[in-house]
Coordinates of C-alpha atoms in Angstrom, one line a residue:
X29 CA 15.8 -2.3 7.6
X30 CA 11.8 -2.3 8.8
X31 CA 12.7 -4.5 12.0
X32 CA 15.6 -3.1 12.7
X33 CA 13.5 0.4 12.7
X34 CA 10.4 -1.7 15.0
X35 CA 12.8 -3.2 17.5
X36 CA 14.2 0.6 18.0
X37 CA 10.9 2.3 18.4
X38 CA 9.9 -0.9 20.7
X39 CA 12.8 -0.2 23.0
X40 CA 12.2 3.6 23.1
X41 CA 9.4 2.8 24.0
X42 CA 9.7 0.4 26.8
X43 CA 11.9 2.8 28.1
X44 CA 9.6 5.7 28.3
X45 CA 7.0 3.1 30.0
X46 CA 9.7 2.3 32.6
X47 CA 10.6 6.0 33.5
X48 CA 7.3 6.8 33.9
X49 CA 6.9 3.5 36.2
X50 CA 10.1 4.4 38.1
X51 CA 8.4 8.0 39.0
X52 CA 4.8 6.8 39.7
X53 CA 6.1 3.7 42.0
X54 CA 7.8 5.1 45.0
X55 CA 5.4 7.5 45.6
X56 CA 3.2 6.9 48.6
X57 CA -0.6 6.6 47.2
X58 CA -3.5 4.4 47.9
X59 CA -4.5 4.5 43.8
X60 CA -2.8 1.5 41.7
X61 CA -0.8 2.2 39.1
X62 CA -2.6 1.9 35.8
X63 CA 0.1 0.2 33.1
X64 CA -2.5 0.9 30.0
X65 CA -3.0 4.4 31.3
X66 CA 0.6 5.7 30.4
X67 CA 1.0 3.6 27.3
X68 CA 2.0 6.5 23.9
X69 CA 0.5 3.8 21.7
X70 CA 0.9 6.3 18.9
X71 CA 5.2 6.4 19.5
X72 CA 5.8 3.3 17.1
X73 CA 3.3 3.8 14.9
X74 CA 4.4 7.5 14.1
X75 CA 7.9 5.9 14.1
X76 CA 7.0 4.2 11.3
X77 CA 5.2 6.7 9.5
X78 CA 7.7 9.3 9.5
X79 CA 10.7 7.1 8.4
X80 CA 8.5 5.9 5.3
X81 CA 7.2 8.9 4.4
X82 CA 10.6 11.3 5.0
X83 CA 12.9 8.3 3.9
X84 CA 15.4 9.5 6.6
X85 CA 16.1 6.6 9.3
X86 CA 17.7 7.0 12.4
X87 CA 18.5 4.5 14.6
X88 CA 20.4 5.4 17.8
X89 CA 20.6 2.1 18.7
X90 CA 23.2 1.2 15.6
X91 CA 24.3 5.2 15.1
X92 CA 22.9 4.5 11.6
X93 CA 21.6 7.9 9.7
X94 CA 20.5 7.6 5.9
X95 CA 18.9 9.9 3.9
X96 CA 16.5 8.6 1.1
X97 CA 16.0 5.2 2.0
X98 CA 12.3 5.4 1.0
X99 CA 11.5 7.8 -1.9
X100 CA 7.6 9.0 -2.6
X101 CA 6.9 7.8 -6.5
X102 CA 6.4 10.5 -9.0
X103 CA 3.2 10.6 -10.7
X104 CA 4.1 13.2 -13.5
X105 CA 3.4 10.9 -16.0
X106 CA 3.3 7.1 -16.8
X107 CA 6.7 7.0 -18.1
X108 CA 8.1 9.2 -14.8
X109 CA 6.8 5.9 -12.3
X110 CA 8.0 3.6 -14.9
X111 CA 11.1 5.4 -14.5
X112 CA 11.3 5.7 -10.6
X113 CA 10.4 1.9 -10.7
X114 CA 13.5 1.3 -12.3
X115 CA 16.2 3.4 -10.6
X116 CA 19.2 2.3 -8.8
X117 CA 20.5 4.8 -6.6
X118 CA 24.2 4.4 -5.4
X119 CA 25.4 5.6 -1.8
X120 CA 28.4 7.6 -3.3
X121 CA 29.0 11.0 -2.2
X122 CA 27.9 13.3 -5.4
X123 CA 30.1 16.2 -4.0
X124 CA 33.6 13.9 -4.9
X125 CA 34.4 15.0 -8.6
X126 CA 35.7 11.6 -9.6
X127 CA 35.1 9.1 -12.9
X128 CA 35.9 6.0 -11.5
X129 CA 32.2 5.2 -10.0
X130 CA 30.5 6.9 -12.5
X131 CA 31.9 4.9 -15.3
X132 CA 29.6 2.1 -17.3
X133 CA 31.0 -1.5 -16.2
X134 CA 31.8 -4.0 -18.9
X135 CA 29.8 -6.8 -16.8
X136 CA 27.1 -4.3 -16.4
X137 CA 26.4 -5.2 -20.2
X138 CA 22.0 -5.7 -21.1
X139 CA 21.8 -5.5 -16.8
X140 CA 21.9 -1.4 -17.0
X141 CA 20.9 0.9 -19.2
X142 CA 23.6 3.1 -21.0
X143 CA 21.4 6.1 -22.1
X144 CA 19.7 6.4 -18.9
X145 CA 21.3 9.1 -16.6
X146 CA 21.0 12.8 -15.2
X147 CA 23.4 14.6 -16.1
X148 CA 24.7 17.0 -13.5
X149 CA 26.2 15.9 -10.2
X150 CA 24.3 12.7 -10.0
X151 CA 25.7 11.3 -13.7
X152 CA 26.3 8.0 -13.7
X153 CA 25.5 7.9 -9.8
X154 CA 22.1 7.1 -10.8
X155 CA 21.4 4.2 -13.2
X156 CA 18.6 2.7 -14.6
X157 CA 17.9 -1.2 -15.2
X158 CA 17.7 -2.5 -18.6
X159 CA 14.4 -3.8 -20.0
X160 CA 14.3 -7.3 -19.3
X161 CA 16.3 -7.4 -16.2
X162 CA 15.4 -9.2 -12.9
X163 CA 16.2 -8.1 -9.3
X164 CA 16.6 -11.9 -8.3
X165 CA 14.8 -13.1 -5.0
X166 CA 16.0 -14.8 -2.1
X167 CA 15.5 -18.3 -1.3
X168 CA 17.0 -21.3 1.0
X169 CA 19.8 -23.2 0.3
X170 CA 19.4 -26.1 2.2
X171 CA 18.6 -28.0 -0.5
X172 CA 21.3 -26.7 -2.9
X173 CA 23.3 -27.4 -0.2
X174 CA 22.3 -31.3 -0.4
X175 CA 22.3 -31.4 -3.9
X176 CA 25.8 -30.1 -3.9
X177 CA 27.2 -32.8 -1.6
X178 CA 24.8 -35.5 -3.5
X179 CA 27.0 -34.0 -6.5
X180 CA 30.5 -35.2 -5.2
X181 CA 31.1 -32.0 -3.0
X182 CA 33.7 -33.4 -0.4
X183 CA 33.2 -30.9 3.4
X184 CA 35.9 -28.8 4.4
X185 CA 36.0 -30.3 7.6
X186 CA 36.7 -33.8 6.4
X187 CA 40.3 -32.9 5.0
X188 CA 43.9 -32.3 6.0
X189 CA 45.1 -28.9 4.5
X190 CA 47.1 -30.5 1.5
X191 CA 44.3 -31.7 -0.8
X192 CA 43.8 -27.6 -1.3
X193 CA 46.8 -27.2 -2.9
X194 CA 45.9 -29.7 -5.2
X195 CA 46.0 -28.9 -9.4
X196 CA 42.9 -30.4 -10.4
X197 CA 40.7 -29.6 -7.1
X198 CA 38.6 -26.3 -7.2
X199 CA 36.4 -25.0 -3.6
X200 CA 33.4 -24.3 -3.6
X201 CA 31.0 -21.3 -2.6
X202 CA 27.8 -20.6 -1.7
X203 CA 26.8 -17.1 -1.0
X204 CA 29.9 -15.8 -0.5
X205 CA 30.5 -19.7 2.5
X206 CA 33.1 -22.3 1.9
X207 CA 30.8 -25.6 0.6
X208 CA 33.8 -27.7 0.1
X209 CA 36.2 -28.9 -2.5
X210 CA 35.8 -31.1 -6.1
X211 CA 37.4 -32.9 -8.2
X212 CA 35.7 -32.6 -11.5
X213 CA 34.0 -29.4 -11.5
X214 CA 32.5 -29.4 -15.0
X215 CA 30.4 -32.4 -14.3
X216 CA 29.0 -30.2 -11.7
X217 CA 28.4 -27.4 -13.4
X218 CA 26.9 -28.6 -16.0
X219 CA 24.9 -31.4 -13.9
X220 CA 23.7 -28.1 -11.7
X221 CA 22.6 -26.5 -14.6
X222 CA 20.5 -29.2 -16.7
X223 CA 18.9 -29.4 -13.0
X224 CA 18.0 -26.0 -13.5
X225 CA 16.3 -25.7 -16.7
X226 CA 14.9 -29.0 -15.8
X227 CA 12.9 -26.6 -13.1
X228 CA 14.0 -28.6 -10.2
X229 CA 16.0 -25.5 -9.1
X230 CA 15.2 -21.6 -8.6
X231 CA 15.4 -20.0 -11.8
X232 CA 17.5 -17.4 -10.1
X233 CA 19.9 -19.5 -8.5
X234 CA 23.2 -19.0 -10.7
X235 CA 26.8 -21.4 -11.2
X236 CA 29.8 -19.7 -12.1
X237 CA 33.8 -20.9 -12.1
X238 CA 35.5 -18.6 -11.0
X239 CA 23.0 -10.2 -8.8
X240 CA 21.5 -9.1 -11.0
X241 CA 19.7 -11.6 -14.2
X242 CA 18.9 -11.5 -17.5
X243 CA 17.0 -14.3 -19.5
X244 CA 18.8 -15.6 -22.8
X245 CA 17.3 -18.7 -25.4
X246 CA 19.3 -21.5 -24.4
X247 CA 21.7 -22.6 -28.3
X248 CA 22.4 -26.6 -28.5
X249 CA 24.1 -27.5 -31.4
X250 CA 24.2 -24.2 -32.7
X251 CA 20.5 -24.1 -33.5
X252 CA 18.6 -21.9 -30.9
X253 CA 15.8 -24.2 -28.7
X254 CA 12.9 -21.3 -29.3
X255 CA 11.5 -22.6 -33.2
X256 CA 8.5 -20.5 -35.0
X257 CA 6.4 -23.4 -33.7
X258 CA 6.9 -21.9 -30.0
X259 CA 6.8 -18.3 -30.9
X260 CA 3.0 -19.2 -32.4
X261 CA 1.8 -21.0 -29.0
X262 CA 3.2 -18.6 -26.7
X263 CA 1.2 -15.7 -29.9
X264 CA -1.7 -17.7 -29.4
X265 CA -1.7 -18.4 -25.3
X266 CA -1.5 -22.0 -25.3
X267 CA 2.4 -21.1 -24.2
X268 CA 3.3 -18.4 -21.1
X269 CA 7.6 -17.3 -20.4
X270 CA 7.2 -19.4 -17.4
X271 CA 6.8 -22.6 -19.7
X272 CA 9.9 -21.5 -21.7
X273 CA 11.7 -21.5 -18.5
X274 CA 10.4 -25.0 -17.6
X275 CA 10.8 -26.6 -20.9
X276 CA 14.8 -25.6 -21.1
X277 CA 14.0 -23.5 -23.7
X278 CA 15.4 -19.8 -22.1
X279 CA 17.4 -19.3 -19.0
X280 CA 18.3 -16.6 -16.7
X281 CA 22.0 -15.7 -16.6
X282 CA 24.0 -13.5 -14.1
X283 CA 26.8 -11.1 -14.5
X284 CA 29.1 -14.0 -13.0
X285 CA 27.8 -16.3 -15.0
X286 CA 27.7 -14.5 -18.4
X287 CA 31.6 -15.0 -18.2
X288 CA 31.8 -18.4 -19.2
X289 CA 29.0 -18.3 -22.1
X290 CA 29.6 -17.3 -25.3
X291 CA 26.4 -15.2 -26.3
X292 CA 25.3 -14.4 -29.9
X293 CA 23.9 -11.2 -30.8
X294 CA 21.8 -12.3 -34.0
X295 CA 20.4 -15.5 -35.5
X296 CA 23.1 -15.8 -38.0
X297 CA 26.2 -15.0 -36.0
X298 CA 25.7 -18.5 -34.3
X299 CA 28.9 -20.6 -34.3
X300 CA 30.0 -23.9 -32.9
X301 CA 31.2 -22.7 -29.5
X302 CA 27.6 -20.2 -29.1
X303 CA 25.8 -21.2 -26.1
X304 CA 22.8 -18.8 -25.9
X305 CA 21.2 -16.3 -27.7
X306 CA 20.1 -12.6 -27.0
X307 CA 16.0 -12.7 -27.1
X308 CA 16.0 -9.3 -29.0
X309 CA 19.3 -6.8 -29.3
X310 CA 17.1 -3.5 -28.4
X311 CA 16.4 -4.6 -24.7
X312 CA 19.9 -4.1 -23.6
X313 CA 18.5 -0.6 -23.6
X314 CA 16.0 1.0 -20.3
X315 CA 12.3 1.9 -20.2
X316 CA 13.0 5.3 -20.8
X317 CA 15.3 5.1 -23.8
X318 CA 13.3 2.3 -25.7
X319 CA 10.7 5.4 -26.1
X320 CA 13.2 6.8 -28.5
X321 CA 12.4 6.1 -32.1
X322 CA 15.9 5.1 -34.7
X323 CA 18.2 6.1 -31.3
X324 CA 21.1 5.0 -33.1
X325 CA 21.2 7.8 -35.0
X326 CA 21.1 10.1 -32.5
X327 CA 24.2 11.4 -30.8
X328 CA 24.9 9.6 -27.7
X329 CA 24.5 12.7 -25.0
X330 CA 21.5 13.5 -26.8
X331 CA 19.5 9.9 -25.8
X332 CA 20.7 10.4 -22.5
X333 CA 18.7 14.5 -22.4
X334 CA 15.4 12.6 -23.9
X335 CA 15.6 10.1 -21.1
X336 CA 15.5 13.2 -19.0
X337 CA 13.0 14.9 -20.2
X338 CA 10.6 12.2 -21.4
X339 CA 10.1 11.5 -17.8
X340 CA 8.8 15.4 -17.5
X341 CA 6.4 15.1 -20.8
X342 CA 2.9 16.2 -20.1
X343 CA 0.1 13.4 -20.4
X344 CA -1.8 10.6 -19.1
X345 CA -0.6 9.6 -15.7
X346 CA -3.1 6.4 -15.4
X347 CA -6.6 5.0 -16.0
X348 CA -7.9 6.2 -12.4
X349 CA -6.3 9.8 -13.2
X350 CA -10.1 11.1 -12.6
X351 CA -10.8 9.7 -9.4
X352 CA -7.4 11.0 -8.0
X353 CA -6.9 13.7 -5.6
X354 CA -3.1 14.5 -6.1
X355 CA -1.6 17.4 -4.7
X356 CA -0.4 18.5 -8.1
X357 CA -1.1 16.7 -11.1
X358 CA -0.7 17.7 -15.2
X359 CA -3.0 16.4 -17.6
X360 CA -3.2 16.9 -21.4
X361 CA -6.2 17.9 -22.6
X362 CA -6.2 16.1 -26.1
X363 CA -2.5 13.8 -26.5
X364 CA -2.4 11.7 -29.1
X365 CA -0.2 8.4 -29.6
X366 CA 3.1 8.5 -31.4
X367 CA 3.5 7.7 -35.3
X368 CA 6.1 6.1 -35.6
X369 CA 6.7 3.5 -33.0
X370 CA 9.7 1.1 -31.4
X371 CA 9.0 -2.2 -29.8
X372 CA 9.5 -1.4 -26.4
X373 CA 6.5 1.5 -26.7
X374 CA 4.6 -1.5 -27.3
X375 CA 5.6 -3.6 -24.7
X376 CA 5.4 -1.1 -21.9
X377 CA 1.9 -0.1 -23.3
X378 CA 2.5 3.4 -23.9
X379 CA 0.6 4.1 -26.8
X380 CA -2.8 3.4 -24.6
X381 CA -1.4 5.9 -22.0
X382 CA 0.5 8.8 -24.2
X383 CA 2.0 11.5 -23.7
X384 CA 2.4 14.6 -26.1
X385 CA 1.0 15.6 -29.5
X386 CA 1.9 15.1 -33.1
X387 CA 3.1 18.2 -33.9
X388 CA 4.5 19.5 -38.0
X389 CA 7.9 21.3 -37.2
X390 CA 9.1 23.5 -40.0
X391 CA 13.0 23.4 -39.5
X392 CA 13.8 27.0 -41.0
X393 CA 14.7 30.5 -40.4
X394 CA 11.7 33.3 -40.3
X395 CA 13.1 36.8 -38.8
X396 CA 15.4 35.8 -36.1
X397 CA 12.6 35.2 -33.6
X398 CA 13.7 31.8 -33.5
X399 CA 17.7 31.8 -32.3
X400 CA 18.9 28.5 -30.5
X401 CA 16.0 26.8 -28.7
X402 CA 13.5 29.4 -29.4
X403 CA 9.9 28.5 -31.5
X404 CA 7.3 30.4 -33.4
X405 CA 4.1 29.0 -32.5
X406 CA 0.7 29.0 -35.0
X407 CA -1.7 30.9 -33.2
X408 CA -4.6 29.1 -35.1
X409 CA -2.8 25.9 -33.7
X410 CA -3.0 27.0 -30.0
X411 CA -6.6 28.1 -30.3
X412 CA -7.8 24.6 -31.3
X413 CA -6.4 22.9 -28.5
X414 CA -3.0 22.6 -29.3
X415 CA -0.7 21.9 -25.9
X416 CA -3.9 22.8 -23.9
X417 CA -3.2 21.5 -20.6
X418 CA -5.1 20.5 -16.9
X419 CA -3.5 21.1 -13.6
X420 CA -5.7 20.1 -10.6
X421 CA -4.3 21.3 -7.0
X422 CA -5.9 20.1 -3.7
X423 CA -7.5 21.7 -0.8
X424 CA -7.7 20.0 2.6
X425 CA -9.6 20.0 5.8
X426 CA -10.0 18.1 8.5
X427 CA -12.6 18.0 11.3
X428 CA -11.2 17.1 15.1
X429 CA -12.4 16.2 18.5
X430 CA -10.7 17.8 21.5
X431 CA -10.1 16.1 25.0
X432 CA -13.3 18.0 26.4
X433 CA -15.9 16.9 24.9
X434 CA -15.8 19.9 21.9
X435 CA -15.3 19.5 18.2
X436 CA -14.9 21.3 15.1
X437 CA -18.0 22.2 13.2
X438 CA -19.1 23.2 9.3
X439 CA -21.0 26.5 9.3
X440 CA -23.1 27.6 6.8
X441 CA -22.6 30.7 4.8
X442 CA -23.2 34.2 6.3
X443 CA -26.0 35.7 4.7
X444 CA -26.3 39.8 3.5
X445 CA -28.7 41.3 5.6
X446 CA -30.1 43.6 3.1
X447 CA -30.6 40.7 0.0
X448 CA -30.4 38.2 2.3
X449 CA -28.1 36.1 -0.2
X450 CA -24.9 34.4 0.7
X451 CA -21.6 37.3 1.2
X452 CA -19.4 37.6 -1.7
X453 CA -16.6 35.8 0.1
X454 CA -19.3 32.6 0.9
X455 CA -20.7 32.8 -2.6
X456 CA -19.8 29.5 -3.7
X457 CA -20.8 27.7 -0.2
X458 CA -24.0 25.3 -0.6
X459 CA -25.8 25.3 2.8
X460 CA -24.0 22.5 4.7
X461 CA -20.9 25.0 4.7
X462 CA -19.0 23.2 1.9
X463 CA -18.0 24.8 -1.3
X464 CA -20.3 23.0 -4.4
X465 CA -18.9 21.4 -7.3
X466 CA -18.1 23.4 -10.6
X467 CA -18.0 26.2 -9.5
X468 CA -16.0 28.8 -10.3
X469 CA -13.7 29.9 -7.0
X470 CA -11.8 33.5 -7.4
X471 CA -8.8 34.9 -4.8
X472 CA -9.8 35.0 -1.2
X473 CA -13.1 32.9 -1.3
X474 CA -13.8 31.1 1.0
X475 CA -13.7 27.0 0.6
X476 CA -14.9 25.1 3.7
X477 CA -16.3 27.5 6.7
X478 CA -14.8 25.7 9.5
X479 CA -15.3 27.0 12.9
X480 CA -13.6 25.5 16.4
X481 CA -13.9 26.2 19.5
X482 CA -11.9 28.7 21.6
X483 CA -11.1 26.4 24.8
X484 CA -10.1 23.0 23.8
X485 CA -8.2 21.7 27.1
X486 CA -9.7 19.7 29.8
X487 CA -10.3 23.0 32.4
X488 CA -8.6 23.0 36.0
X489 CA -10.6 22.4 38.8
X490 CA -12.1 25.4 40.5
X491 CA -11.9 27.6 37.1
X492 CA -15.5 29.3 35.7
X493 CA -15.9 28.0 32.7
X494 CA -18.2 28.8 30.2
X495 CA -21.1 26.6 30.0
X496 CA -21.8 26.6 26.0
X497 CA -19.0 26.2 24.2
X498 CA -17.3 29.4 21.7
X499 CA -16.8 29.1 18.5
X500 CA -14.4 30.9 16.5
X501 CA -13.5 31.6 12.4
X502 CA -11.0 28.9 11.0
X503 CA -11.9 29.0 7.0
X504 CA -10.0 27.6 4.8
X505 CA -9.6 29.9 1.9
X506 CA -9.1 30.0 -2.1
X507 CA -5.1 31.5 -2.7
X508 CA -4.4 32.1 -6.3
X509 CA -3.9 34.5 -8.8
X510 CA -5.7 32.5 -11.4
X511 CA -9.6 31.6 -10.9
X512 CA -10.1 27.9 -10.7
X513 CA -13.1 25.7 -10.9
X514 CA -14.1 23.0 -8.3
X515 CA -13.7 19.5 -9.9
X516 CA -15.1 17.9 -6.9
X517 CA -15.4 17.2 -3.3
X518 CA -15.1 14.4 -1.1
X519 CA -15.9 13.5 2.5
X520 CA -13.8 10.8 4.5
X521 CA -12.1 10.0 7.6
X522 CA -8.6 9.5 8.8
X523 CA -6.8 7.3 11.0
X524 CA -7.7 9.1 14.0
X525 CA -11.7 8.9 12.9
X526 CA -11.6 12.9 12.4
X527 CA -13.4 14.0 9.3
X528 CA -11.4 14.7 6.3
X529 CA -13.1 16.9 3.0
X530 CA -10.8 17.4 0.1
X531 CA -11.8 19.5 -2.9
X532 CA -9.9 18.9 -5.9
X533 CA -9.2 22.2 -7.9
X534 CA -8.8 22.3 -11.4
X535 CA -7.1 25.2 -14.3
X536 CA -7.1 24.8 -17.8
X537 CA -3.7 26.6 -19.5
X538 CA -2.7 27.5 -22.5
X539 CA 1.4 27.3 -24.1
X540 CA 2.4 30.8 -23.1
X541 CA 5.8 32.4 -23.3
X542 CA 8.5 30.2 -21.8
X543 CA 6.7 26.6 -21.7
X544 CA 9.3 24.2 -22.8
X545 CA 8.1 22.2 -26.3
X546 CA 10.4 19.4 -27.3
X547 CA 10.9 16.5 -29.7
X548 CA 11.7 12.7 -28.4
X549 CA 15.8 13.0 -29.7
X550 CA 16.8 15.6 -26.8
X551 CA 15.8 18.6 -29.2
X552 CA 14.5 20.9 -26.4

């Protein structure tokens, strides 16, 4: 996609250059045509940046117009970022009320999470990967073609049409292209799998009689290949998962290959026909559904509701959250790790970056204030910091350079004539005209006292221009009904070498009427 976009932008850039050259060159002039002056170097960059930041890819030459190709990663909480990385969006129209594309197919067992899908119009069209699913990577097919011909696959070009209709002759396809025919197909499949288990072929290459993968334990003679000894070595760090793959203890299977495998869920259900064993049955669920303790005791749609609400849980977003300057960031003041853990919580290390708190909840009737979804909270626990959260917002300011060699300035605070102290609007400014960290900001107070020149273009010849540039005030002010505190100020430069000033503003909020609380079982 990126190469197509670059090609489109490059051709556009060339055609514009050609237009300018055609206009300039025929004129009878002494000055030589300078190509470099007319090159718009920002055109290709802006096109790419715009496509990636908005997600709208419109290529005129290929009549392609797509929305949502790229999406901005949501950093509302640690789980929302993880959940977004495992999301699968299908390009089906949301408005059509058809149940076919929305239903879960039997072949998706173990590949997609059965609970994690949004309710509403996108239901069933937006899916999520299960916990152990891998997306396969592309690889070159030359070695595989060689191996197939060595294992007895005959080239189609050397045959007449008769052999194809023989009863024991099978066609061999590679990525949808026909490779040739073979008589003894079982030998080909078995040898191929042995080669893959030994590590001679990429673990993601699948072979099946008749594109996502999932690892399974190999079963030989009714015994799983992975024993307790192997698990102890894994825990002590002598082996890793790659060793398990190369020693043919574990292998990846995709949807096509699962059709001719007999997979046991538990070790005690292995019989003489079993070929593989599930590593762990709970990996059927995805990241968000894996956070629910005892999901098999819930009504099925409750798990789906919890998957949507778990992403909105306020808590921590990462170890670098104090260094980030986000447009909007919610943090909990006292997050706690859950008392009841699941195996998935330990695997994704959710207890190290938790969201939410362990509350004591009584389910009882209390004077009718708790009808339907309502809760009655204890005021004493709110005063001690239950549900207390921090809301961070940012304010930006860029100082540009203009074509006529003038530039934006930051002026110091304006002083009151009588008291020689800064006026109320400039109270929080330092001597350099930028607000100082730790100050309390009220509505309409100035954060950066910026001034820009009144004339920014190159003047025409013959017009009278004042020698000294004149400046007008364009201050960055704080707009907000509630007061904030300045957490920190960052000064850096952006791509055009202009000064960039970012301020992080902090508010502390306590729970109030209208806030939503929820347990981990979809009980909002």
